[in-house]
PDB file of C-alpha atoms in Angstrom:
ATOM      1  CA  LYS A 269      29.524 155.900 -90.402  1.00  0.00           C
ATOM      2  CA  ASN A 270      27.924 152.861 -92.938  1.00  0.00           C
ATOM      3  CA  GLU A 271      29.691 149.769 -92.779  1.00  0.00           C
ATOM      4  CA  VAL A 272      29.711 150.295 -96.944  1.00  0.00           C
ATOM      5  CA  GLU A 273      30.168 152.939 -98.335  1.00  0.00           C
ATOM      6  CA  GLN A 274      29.122 153.927-102.370  1.00  0.00           C
ATOM      7  CA  SER A 275      29.863 156.925-104.643  1.00  0.00           C
ATOM      8  CA  PRO A 276      28.806 158.471-106.059  1.00  0.00           C
ATOM      9  CA  GLN A 277      25.226 158.084-105.012  1.00  0.00           C
ATOM     10  CA  ASN A 278      23.466 159.383-108.676  1.00  0.00           C
ATOM     11  CA  LEU A 279      25.269 159.318-111.927  1.00  0.00           C
ATOM     12  CA  THR A 280      24.204 160.739-115.257  1.00  0.00           C
ATOM     13  CA  ALA A 281      26.488 159.537-118.474  1.00  0.00           C
ATOM     14  CA  GLN A 282      26.442 159.996-121.892  1.00  0.00           C
ATOM     15  CA  GLU A 283      25.943 156.980-123.981  1.00  0.00           C
ATOM     16  CA  GLY A 284      29.810 155.386-124.560  1.00  0.00           C
ATOM     17  CA  GLU A 285      31.559 156.823-122.123  1.00  0.00           C
ATOM     18  CA  PHE A 286      33.405 155.277-118.800  1.00  0.00           C
ATOM     19  CA  ILE A 287      31.889 155.301-115.630  1.00  0.00           C
ATOM     20  CA  THR A 288      33.243 154.223-112.020  1.00  0.00           C
ATOM     21  CA  ILE A 289      31.641 153.221-109.184  1.00  0.00           C
ATOM     22  CA  ASN A 290      33.083 153.436-105.776  1.00  0.00           C
ATOM     23  CA  CYS A 291      32.710 150.930-102.698  1.00  0.00           C
ATOM     24  CA  SER A 292      34.374 151.627 -99.506  1.00  0.00           C
ATOM     25  CA  TYR A 293      34.275 148.961 -96.841  1.00  0.00           C
ATOM     26  CA  SER A 294      34.836 148.095 -93.091  1.00  0.00           C
ATOM     27  CA  VAL A 295      34.378 145.618 -92.029  1.00  0.00           C
ATOM     28  CA  GLY A 296      36.830 142.300 -92.681  1.00  0.00           C
ATOM     29  CA  ILE A 297      35.414 139.853 -95.064  1.00  0.00           C
ATOM     30  CA  SER A 298      35.160 136.792 -97.373  1.00  0.00           C
ATOM     31  CA  ALA A 299      34.007 138.113 -99.956  1.00  0.00           C
ATOM     32  CA  LEU A 300      32.437 141.524-102.358  1.00  0.00           C
ATOM     33  CA  HIS A 301      29.444 141.319-105.139  1.00  0.00           C
ATOM     34  CA  TRP A 302      28.523 143.713-107.566  1.00  0.00           C
ATOM     35  CA  LEU A 303      25.088 143.583-108.222  1.00  0.00           C
ATOM     36  CA  GLN A 304      22.660 145.399-110.569  1.00  0.00           C
ATOM     37  CA  GLN A 305      18.944 146.190-110.295  1.00  0.00           C
ATOM     38  CA  HIS A 306      16.746 147.523-112.829  1.00  0.00           C
ATOM     39  CA  PRO A 307      13.018 149.414-112.286  1.00  0.00           C
ATOM     40  CA  GLY A 308      10.984 146.733-110.403  1.00  0.00           C
ATOM     41  CA  GLY A 309      12.830 145.382-108.491  1.00  0.00           C
ATOM     42  CA  GLY A 310      14.629 142.163-109.786  1.00  0.00           C
ATOM     43  CA  ILE A 311      18.484 141.962-108.128  1.00  0.00           C
ATOM     44  CA  VAL A 312      21.442 140.787-111.098  1.00  0.00           C
ATOM     45  CA  SER A 313      24.553 139.352-109.945  1.00  0.00           C
ATOM     46  CA  LEU A 314      27.009 140.951-112.116  1.00  0.00           C
ATOM     47  CA  PHE A 315      30.271 139.712-109.670  1.00  0.00           C
ATOM     48  CA  MET A 316      31.155 138.660-107.219  1.00  0.00           C
ATOM     49  CA  LEU A 317      35.489 138.688-106.031  1.00  0.00           C
ATOM     50  CA  SER A 318      37.379 138.155-103.262  1.00  0.00           C
ATOM     51  CA  SER A 319      40.738 138.942-105.108  1.00  0.00           C
ATOM     52  CA  GLY A 320      41.995 141.102-108.317  1.00  0.00           C
ATOM     53  CA  LYS A 321      39.951 141.424-110.798  1.00  0.00           C
ATOM     54  CA  LYS A 322      37.575 140.078-113.566  1.00  0.00           C
ATOM     55  CA  LYS A 323      35.864 141.078-116.381  1.00  0.00           C
ATOM     56  CA  HIS A 324      32.614 140.513-118.217  1.00  0.00           C
ATOM     57  CA  GLY A 325      31.815 141.596-121.211  1.00  0.00           C
ATOM     58  CA  ARG A 326      32.097 145.891-120.740  1.00  0.00           C
ATOM     59  CA  LEU A 327      31.887 145.848-117.012  1.00  0.00           C
ATOM     60  CA  ILE A 328      34.895 144.695-114.904  1.00  0.00           C
ATOM     61  CA  ALA A 329      35.798 144.745-111.509  1.00  0.00           C
ATOM     62  CA  THR A 330      38.416 145.269-109.371  1.00  0.00           C
ATOM     63  CA  ILE A 331      38.794 145.084-105.077  1.00  0.00           C
ATOM     64  CA  ASN A 332      41.850 145.896-103.399  1.00  0.00           C
ATOM     65  CA  ILE A 333      41.853 144.126-100.077  1.00  0.00           C
ATOM     66  CA  GLN A 334      44.366 145.930 -98.389  1.00  0.00           C
ATOM     67  CA  GLU A 335      42.814 149.251 -98.852  1.00  0.00           C
ATOM     68  CA  LYS A 336      39.774 147.823 -98.661  1.00  0.00           C
ATOM     69  CA  HIS A 337      38.452 149.296-102.108  1.00  0.00           C
ATOM     70  CA  SER A 338      36.535 147.942-104.619  1.00  0.00           C
ATOM     71  CA  SER A 339      35.350 149.356-108.439  1.00  0.00           C
ATOM     72  CA  LEU A 340      33.260 148.444-111.066  1.00  0.00           C
ATOM     73  CA  HIS A 341      33.537 150.286-114.353  1.00  0.00           C
ATOM     74  CA  ILE A 342      31.700 149.938-117.564  1.00  0.00           C
ATOM     75  CA  THR A 343      32.909 150.915-120.743  1.00  0.00           C
ATOM     76  CA  ALA A 344      31.257 152.326-123.702  1.00  0.00           C
ATOM     77  CA  SER A 345      28.263 152.613-121.612  1.00  0.00           C
ATOM     78  CA  HIS A 346      24.570 152.144-123.138  1.00  0.00           C
ATOM     79  CA  PRO A 347      21.380 153.290-122.321  1.00  0.00           C
ATOM     80  CA  ARG A 348      20.051 149.763-121.024  1.00  0.00           C
ATOM     81  CA  ASP A 349      22.874 150.141-118.139  1.00  0.00           C
ATOM     82  CA  SER A 350      20.988 152.552-116.570  1.00  0.00           C
ATOM     83  CA  ALA A 351      19.935 151.055-113.134  1.00  0.00           C
ATOM     84  CA  VAL A 352      20.567 150.894-109.687  1.00  0.00           C
ATOM     85  CA  TYR A 353      24.342 149.242-109.052  1.00  0.00           C
ATOM     86  CA  ILE A 354      24.819 147.628-105.406  1.00  0.00           C
ATOM     87  CA  CYS A 355      27.968 146.979-103.324  1.00  0.00           C
ATOM     88  CA  ALA A 356      27.629 144.593-101.341  1.00  0.00           C
ATOM     89  CA  VAL A 357      30.220 142.689 -98.489  1.00  0.00           C
ATOM     90  CA  ALA A 358      29.621 139.418 -97.606  1.00  0.00           C
ATOM     91  CA  GLU A 359      30.833 139.464 -93.827  1.00  0.00           C
ATOM     92  CA  GLY A 360      31.837 135.881 -92.605  1.00  0.00           C
ATOM     93  CA  THR A 361      29.878 133.133 -94.075  1.00  0.00           C
ATOM     94  CA  TYR A 362      25.908 133.777 -94.076  1.00  0.00           C
ATOM     95  CA  LYS A 363      24.591 137.915 -94.777  1.00  0.00           C
ATOM     96  CA  TYR A 364      26.075 140.582 -97.038  1.00  0.00           C
ATOM     97  CA  ILE A 365      25.582 144.456 -95.881  1.00  0.00           C
ATOM     98  CA  PHE A 366      24.990 146.563 -98.750  1.00  0.00           C
ATOM     99  CA  GLY A 367      26.270 149.922 -99.927  1.00  0.00           C
ATOM    100  CA  THR A 368      23.571 152.539-100.684  1.00  0.00           C
ATOM    101  CA  GLY A 369      23.878 151.468-104.062  1.00  0.00           C
ATOM    102  CA  THR A 370      24.795 154.079-107.314  1.00  0.00           C
ATOM    103  CA  ARG A 371      21.417 155.488-109.322  1.00  0.00           C
ATOM    104  CA  LEU A 372      23.208 155.383-113.183  1.00  0.00           C
ATOM    105  CA  LYS A 373      21.534 157.207-115.692  1.00  0.00           C
ATOM    106  CA  VAL A 374      22.711 156.469-119.965  1.00  0.00           C
ATOM    107  CA  LEU A 375      22.072 159.287-122.079  1.00  0.00           C
ATOM    108  CA  ALA A 376      21.476 158.544-125.361  1.00  0.00           C
TER     109      ALA A 376
ATOM    110  CA  LYS B 220      17.848 125.326-113.890  1.00  0.00           C
ATOM    111  CA  ALA B 221      14.813 127.324-112.814  1.00  0.00           C
ATOM    112  CA  GLY B 222      16.300 130.641-110.763  1.00  0.00           C
ATOM    113  CA  VAL B 223      14.461 131.506-107.456  1.00  0.00           C
ATOM    114  CA  THR B 224      11.277 132.494-107.199  1.00  0.00           C
ATOM    115  CA  GLN B 225       8.776 134.243-104.928  1.00  0.00           C
ATOM    116  CA  THR B 226       5.540 134.472-104.276  1.00  0.00           C
ATOM    117  CA  PRO B 227       2.934 136.118-104.135  1.00  0.00           C
ATOM    118  CA  ARG B 228       5.227 139.203-105.846  1.00  0.00           C
ATOM    119  CA  TYR B 229       2.665 142.129-104.530  1.00  0.00           C
ATOM    120  CA  LEU B 230       0.804 141.988-101.871  1.00  0.00           C
ATOM    121  CA  ILE B 231      -1.429 144.515-100.281  1.00  0.00           C
ATOM    122  CA  LYS B 232      -2.521 144.608 -96.507  1.00  0.00           C
ATOM    123  CA  THR B 233      -3.926 146.521 -93.906  1.00  0.00           C
ATOM    124  CA  ARG B 234      -1.754 147.832 -90.843  1.00  0.00           C
ATOM    125  CA  GLY B 235      -2.076 144.730 -87.742  1.00  0.00           C
ATOM    126  CA  GLN B 236      -2.813 141.607 -90.250  1.00  0.00           C
ATOM    127  CA  GLN B 237      -0.265 139.543 -90.762  1.00  0.00           C
ATOM    128  CA  VAL B 238       1.351 137.876 -94.054  1.00  0.00           C
ATOM    129  CA  THR B 239       3.204 135.246 -95.296  1.00  0.00           C
ATOM    130  CA  LEU B 240       5.675 135.133 -98.082  1.00  0.00           C
ATOM    131  CA  SER B 241       7.565 132.399 -99.225  1.00  0.00           C
ATOM    132  CA  CYS B 242      10.440 131.399-101.874  1.00  0.00           C
ATOM    133  CA  SER B 243      11.699 129.119-103.609  1.00  0.00           C
ATOM    134  CA  PRO B 244      15.520 128.322-104.070  1.00  0.00           C
ATOM    135  CA  ILE B 245      17.504 127.024-107.413  1.00  0.00           C
ATOM    136  CA  SER B 246      17.615 123.422-107.429  1.00  0.00           C
ATOM    137  CA  GLY B 247      20.317 122.280-104.497  1.00  0.00           C
ATOM    138  CA  HIS B 248      20.512 125.672-102.620  1.00  0.00           C
ATOM    139  CA  ARG B 249      20.174 124.234 -98.755  1.00  0.00           C
ATOM    140  CA  SER B 250      20.523 128.495 -97.973  1.00  0.00           C
ATOM    141  CA  VAL B 251      17.848 130.832 -98.028  1.00  0.00           C
ATOM    142  CA  SER B 252      18.917 134.527 -97.293  1.00  0.00           C
ATOM    143  CA  TRP B 253      15.826 137.090 -96.354  1.00  0.00           C
ATOM    144  CA  TYR B 254      16.652 141.453 -97.041  1.00  0.00           C
ATOM    145  CA  GLN B 255      14.103 144.122 -97.107  1.00  0.00           C
ATOM    146  CA  GLN B 256      14.603 146.555 -99.055  1.00  0.00           C
ATOM    147  CA  THR B 257      12.850 150.236 -98.479  1.00  0.00           C
ATOM    148  CA  PRO B 258      13.574 153.808-100.311  1.00  0.00           C
ATOM    149  CA  GLY B 259      15.228 154.942 -96.707  1.00  0.00           C
ATOM    150  CA  GLN B 260      16.964 152.184 -95.598  1.00  0.00           C
ATOM    151  CA  GLY B 261      18.472 150.575 -98.412  1.00  0.00           C
ATOM    152  CA  LEU B 262      18.394 146.379 -98.874  1.00  0.00           C
ATOM    153  CA  GLN B 263      18.766 145.073 -95.054  1.00  0.00           C
ATOM    154  CA  PHE B 264      19.812 141.013 -94.316  1.00  0.00           C
ATOM    155  CA  LEU B 265      16.941 139.850 -91.953  1.00  0.00           C
ATOM    156  CA  PHE B 266      17.642 136.061 -91.624  1.00  0.00           C
ATOM    157  CA  GLU B 267      19.280 133.715 -93.451  1.00  0.00           C
ATOM    158  CA  TYR B 268      18.036 129.700 -93.081  1.00  0.00           C
ATOM    159  CA  PHE B 269      20.499 126.445 -93.736  1.00  0.00           C
ATOM    160  CA  SER B 270      18.828 123.176 -93.294  1.00  0.00           C
ATOM    161  CA  GLU B 271      15.276 124.287 -91.455  1.00  0.00           C
ATOM    162  CA  THR B 272      17.388 126.060 -88.910  1.00  0.00           C
ATOM    163  CA  GLN B 273      18.035 129.931 -88.321  1.00  0.00           C
ATOM    164  CA  ARG B 274      22.052 130.462 -88.869  1.00  0.00           C
ATOM    165  CA  ASN B 275      21.880 134.246 -88.777  1.00  0.00           C
ATOM    166  CA  LYS B 276      19.628 137.818 -87.677  1.00  0.00           C
ATOM    167  CA  GLY B 277      19.604 141.180 -88.692  1.00  0.00           C
ATOM    168  CA  ASN B 278      18.249 143.306 -86.285  1.00  0.00           C
ATOM    169  CA  PHE B 279      14.539 143.091 -86.825  1.00  0.00           C
ATOM    170  CA  PRO B 280      11.762 142.370 -83.951  1.00  0.00           C
ATOM    171  CA  GLY B 281      10.373 139.702 -83.256  1.00  0.00           C
ATOM    172  CA  ARG B 282       7.268 140.249 -85.722  1.00  0.00           C
ATOM    173  CA  PHE B 283       9.387 139.155 -88.432  1.00  0.00           C
ATOM    174  CA  SER B 284      10.175 135.433 -88.282  1.00  0.00           C
ATOM    175  CA  GLY B 285      11.107 132.217 -91.103  1.00  0.00           C
ATOM    176  CA  ARG B 286      11.361 128.829 -90.791  1.00  0.00           C
ATOM    177  CA  GLN B 287      12.435 126.471 -93.692  1.00  0.00           C
ATOM    178  CA  PHE B 288      11.373 123.460 -95.047  1.00  0.00           C
ATOM    179  CA  SER B 289      12.960 119.963 -95.520  1.00  0.00           C
ATOM    180  CA  ASN B 290      12.777 120.743 -99.614  1.00  0.00           C
ATOM    181  CA  SER B 291      14.359 123.872 -98.992  1.00  0.00           C
ATOM    182  CA  ARG B 292      11.494 125.843 -99.732  1.00  0.00           C
ATOM    183  CA  SER B 293      11.431 128.610 -97.218  1.00  0.00           C
ATOM    184  CA  GLU B 294       9.140 131.575 -95.758  1.00  0.00           C
ATOM    185  CA  MET B 295       8.509 134.736 -93.883  1.00  0.00           C
ATOM    186  CA  ASN B 296       5.785 135.914 -92.035  1.00  0.00           C
ATOM    187  CA  VAL B 297       5.678 139.442 -90.429  1.00  0.00           C
ATOM    188  CA  SER B 298       2.987 139.210 -87.963  1.00  0.00           C
ATOM    189  CA  THR B 299       0.858 143.069 -86.622  1.00  0.00           C
ATOM    190  CA  LEU B 300       2.717 144.825 -89.462  1.00  0.00           C
ATOM    191  CA  GLU B 301       3.023 148.416 -89.458  1.00  0.00           C
ATOM    192  CA  LEU B 302       3.416 150.998 -92.069  1.00  0.00           C
ATOM    193  CA  GLY B 303       6.669 151.206 -92.220  1.00  0.00           C
ATOM    194  CA  ASP B 304       6.761 147.264 -93.035  1.00  0.00           C
ATOM    195  CA  SER B 305       6.006 148.175 -96.761  1.00  0.00           C
ATOM    196  CA  ALA B 306       9.008 147.284 -98.795  1.00  0.00           C
ATOM    197  CA  LEU B 307      10.611 145.090-101.178  1.00  0.00           C
ATOM    198  CA  TYR B 308      11.480 141.374 -99.918  1.00  0.00           C
ATOM    199  CA  LEU B 309      13.945 139.900-101.352  1.00  0.00           C
ATOM    200  CA  CYS B 310      14.984 135.827-100.663  1.00  0.00           C
ATOM    201  CA  ALA B 311      17.988 134.587-102.109  1.00  0.00           C
ATOM    202  CA  SER B 312      19.425 130.627-101.951  1.00  0.00           C
ATOM    203  CA  SER B 313      23.535 129.613-101.960  1.00  0.00           C
ATOM    204  CA  LEU B 314      24.604 126.405-102.643  1.00  0.00           C
ATOM    205  CA  ALA B 315      26.456 126.416 -98.602  1.00  0.00           C
ATOM    206  CA  LEU B 316      29.142 124.126 -99.959  1.00  0.00           C
ATOM    207  CA  ALA B 317      30.408 122.301 -96.807  1.00  0.00           C
ATOM    208  CA  GLY B 318      33.067 124.383 -95.301  1.00  0.00           C
ATOM    209  CA  GLY B 319      31.767 127.150 -93.700  1.00  0.00           C
ATOM    210  CA  ASN B 320      33.536 129.215 -97.348  1.00  0.00           C
ATOM    211  CA  TYR B 321      31.670 131.643 -99.199  1.00  0.00           C
ATOM    212  CA  ASN B 322      28.947 131.145-101.452  1.00  0.00           C
ATOM    213  CA  GLU B 323      27.830 133.503-104.752  1.00  0.00           C
ATOM    214  CA  GLN B 324      23.668 133.937-103.588  1.00  0.00           C
ATOM    215  CA  PHE B 325      21.089 134.608-106.445  1.00  0.00           C
ATOM    216  CA  PHE B 326      18.328 136.836-105.960  1.00  0.00           C
ATOM    217  CA  GLY B 327      14.943 136.266-106.122  1.00  0.00           C
ATOM    218  CA  PRO B 328      12.822 138.514-108.433  1.00  0.00           C
ATOM    219  CA  GLY B 329      10.663 139.771-104.856  1.00  0.00           C
ATOM    220  CA  THR B 330       7.400 140.272-103.312  1.00  0.00           C
ATOM    221  CA  ARG B 331       6.263 144.299-102.723  1.00  0.00           C
ATOM    222  CA  LEU B 332       4.742 144.197-100.136  1.00  0.00           C
ATOM    223  CA  THR B 333       2.657 147.360 -99.844  1.00  0.00           C
ATOM    224  CA  VAL B 334       0.694 148.112 -96.100  1.00  0.00           C
ATOM    225  CA  LEU B 335      -2.224 150.617 -95.756  1.00  0.00           C
TER     226      LEU B 335
END
């Protein structure tokens, strides 16, 4: 079993839909990071969380430390949101453990 | 402030050769981490450097090595390349403030290595 599990692995949505991507982890963490990777490879940081909830535009990220679970929500999805979303947990201070990613495709 | 830069962006090598990749962190960032991304294994941690010292290492063979210079720039080297080393290699930098608390990492665009 992977230390960081993401679901779903693939997701296709219609423009305007509300999207949720889930991340569960089994290790102790100091922080959790949601990353976005577009075709071509560059990784963009969306959120870093150690507790509670954060919101940036149409994106919302939550984390429940007791349940070892985090969710990334996209409201009013748009085709430009199409990307791979990766959950990464910071184990200790030096390194990430990554989820396998969720490939999102938003259709116009 | 300029972001993390990596050079070269693309590289093609043949089996048995060696390769050196470079990463320049964000100005003021003292920690540099390296990651390998492949379709089969996803993103995996290679190693992390701080103040020219390797602090942590992932589960990769000794063919993978790195170093960090006094200006925080970092290089990673892969010797005796194998086909399976074909991957996107990403580096990330962070402030690594004193006290050991976790600091957010900022990723570079990556170097795509193809081994033929």
